[in-house]
Short mmCIF file of C-alpha atoms in Angstrom, two decimals:
data_model
loop_
_atom_site.label_atom_id
_atom_site.label_comp_id
_atom_site.label_asym_id
_atom_site.label_seq_id
_atom_site.Cartn_x
_atom_site.Cartn_y
_atom_site.Cartn_z
CA ASP A 1354 -12.63 -14.48 10.43
CA PRO A 1355 -15.29 -11.86 9.74
CA SER A 1356 -14.13 -9.77 12.72
CA ARG A 1357 -10.76 -9.30 10.96
CA LYS A 1358 -12.26 -7.80 7.80
CA MET A 1359 -10.14 -4.66 8.10
CA ALA A 1360 -6.92 -6.71 8.28
CA TYR A 1361 -7.71 -8.19 4.88
CA GLY A 1362 -7.94 -4.69 3.40
CA GLY A 1363 -4.26 -4.33 4.07
CA ALA A 1364 -2.61 -1.12 5.19
CA ASN A 1365 0.01 -0.33 2.56
CA GLY A 1366 -0.86 -3.55 0.76
CA MET A 1367 0.14 -5.69 3.73
CA PHE A 1368 -1.76 -8.24 5.82
CA GLN A 1369 -0.89 -8.75 9.49
CA CYS A 1370 -0.82 -12.33 10.74
CA ASP A 1371 -2.52 -13.11 14.05
CA ASP A 1372 0.88 -13.23 15.79
CA GLY A 1373 0.95 -9.43 15.41
CA ALA A 1374 4.51 -9.39 14.12
CA THR A 1375 4.45 -11.03 10.71
CA LEU A 1376 3.35 -9.07 7.64
CA VAL A 1377 2.67 -10.57 4.21
CA GLN A 1378 1.51 -8.95 1.01
CA VAL A 1379 -2.28 -8.84 0.69
CA SER A 1380 -1.91 -10.58 -2.66
CA LYS A 1381 -0.66 -13.64 -0.74
CA VAL A 1382 -3.88 -13.99 1.26
CA ASN A 1383 -5.78 -17.09 0.07
CA ASP A 1384 -3.08 -17.98 -2.46
CA ASP A 1385 -3.02 -21.61 -1.27
CA PHE A 1386 0.35 -21.19 0.48
CA CYS A 1387 0.65 -20.81 4.25
CA ASP A 1388 2.71 -17.64 4.83
CA CYS A 1389 1.62 -17.03 8.45
CA LEU A 1390 2.66 -19.63 11.02
CA ASP A 1391 -0.80 -19.25 12.59
CA GLY A 1392 -2.61 -19.86 9.27
CA ALA A 1393 -4.38 -16.49 9.36
CA ASP A 1394 -3.56 -15.70 5.72
CA GLU A 1395 -5.38 -18.76 4.32
CA PRO A 1396 -8.96 -18.71 5.65
CA GLY A 1397 -10.38 -19.79 2.29
CA THR A 1398 -7.96 -22.58 1.41
CA SER A 1399 -6.66 -25.81 2.91
CA ALA A 1400 -3.01 -24.66 2.84
CA CYS A 1401 -2.63 -24.34 6.62
CA ASP A 1402 -3.52 -27.21 8.92
CA ASN A 1403 -3.98 -24.86 11.87
CA GLY A 1404 -6.14 -22.23 10.12
CA SER A 1405 -9.90 -21.70 10.25
CA PHE A 1406 -12.41 -21.38 7.42
CA TYR A 1407 -15.60 -19.47 8.20
CA CYS A 1408 -18.73 -20.91 6.60
CA LYS A 1409 -20.92 -18.43 4.70
CA HIS A 1410 -24.12 -19.30 6.57
CA TRP A 1411 -24.66 -17.91 10.07
CA ALA A 1412 -25.65 -21.24 11.56
CA ASP A 1413 -23.95 -24.27 12.91
CA ALA A 1414 -21.71 -26.52 10.90
CA TRP A 1415 -23.49 -29.80 11.34
CA ARG A 1416 -20.24 -31.65 12.12
CA GLU A 1417 -18.74 -28.99 14.39
CA GLY A 1418 -21.73 -28.18 16.62
CA ALA A 1419 -21.28 -24.40 16.78
CA PRO A 1420 -24.09 -22.31 18.34
CA HIS A 1421 -26.69 -20.96 15.89
CA ASN A 1422 -25.84 -17.35 16.70
CA THR A 1423 -22.23 -17.58 15.52
CA ARG A 1424 -20.66 -18.11 12.15
CA ALA A 1425 -19.55 -21.71 11.95
CA ARG A 1426 -15.95 -22.45 11.21
CA VAL A 1427 -14.10 -25.58 10.25
CA GLN A 1428 -10.40 -26.38 10.08
CA SER A 1429 -8.84 -24.98 6.92
CA SER A 1430 -7.49 -28.43 6.16
CA LYS A 1431 -11.11 -29.50 5.54
CA VAL A 1432 -11.67 -26.90 2.78
CA ASN A 1433 -12.16 -28.49 -0.65
CA ASP A 1434 -11.46 -31.97 0.69
CA GLY A 1435 -14.58 -33.49 -0.89
CA VAL A 1436 -16.57 -33.57 2.38
CA CYS A 1437 -19.28 -30.99 3.11
CA ASP A 1438 -18.44 -29.73 6.60
CA CYS A 1439 -20.37 -26.43 6.51
CA CYS A 1440 -24.14 -26.79 6.66
CA ASP A 1441 -24.33 -24.74 3.43
CA GLY A 1442 -21.46 -26.51 1.65
CA SER A 1443 -19.45 -23.29 1.35
CA ASP A 1444 -16.26 -25.10 2.37
CA GLU A 1445 -16.32 -27.00 -0.95
CA TRP A 1446 -16.31 -23.89 -3.15
CA ALA A 1447 -13.68 -25.15 -5.61
CA ARG A 1448 -14.98 -28.70 -6.03
CA ASN A 1449 -17.29 -29.03 -9.05
CA ASP A 1450 -17.49 -32.77 -8.42
CA VAL A 1451 -18.97 -32.38 -4.91
CA LYS A 1452 -22.67 -31.67 -4.45
CA CYS A 1453 -23.45 -30.61 -0.91
CA THR A 1454 -26.93 -30.95 0.55
CA ILE A 1455 -27.95 -27.75 2.30
CA LYS A 1456 -28.57 -28.61 5.97
CA CYS A 1457 -29.24 -25.14 7.40
#
């Protein structure tokens, strides 16, 4: 979530989960293991079924129908699954075998 940019900087090397109580090491953010029950520590992987991945392009994800003035997001479980969910294909960042057509 772009609005949480400061949380990813990590005070004292720690990241605060969205529950407000759980702290994990910043090095564990996007490590492909769900440390936060709310999935907040894995916005760029598919480790947490309940997390959100924010597409790079500020437009709608063609399958999610988000307004054009917001950053589109898809479920983290859809990241690198072989299907282009973001209109710019940014959710398939680790898949060399997937070629996404830019739709935004």
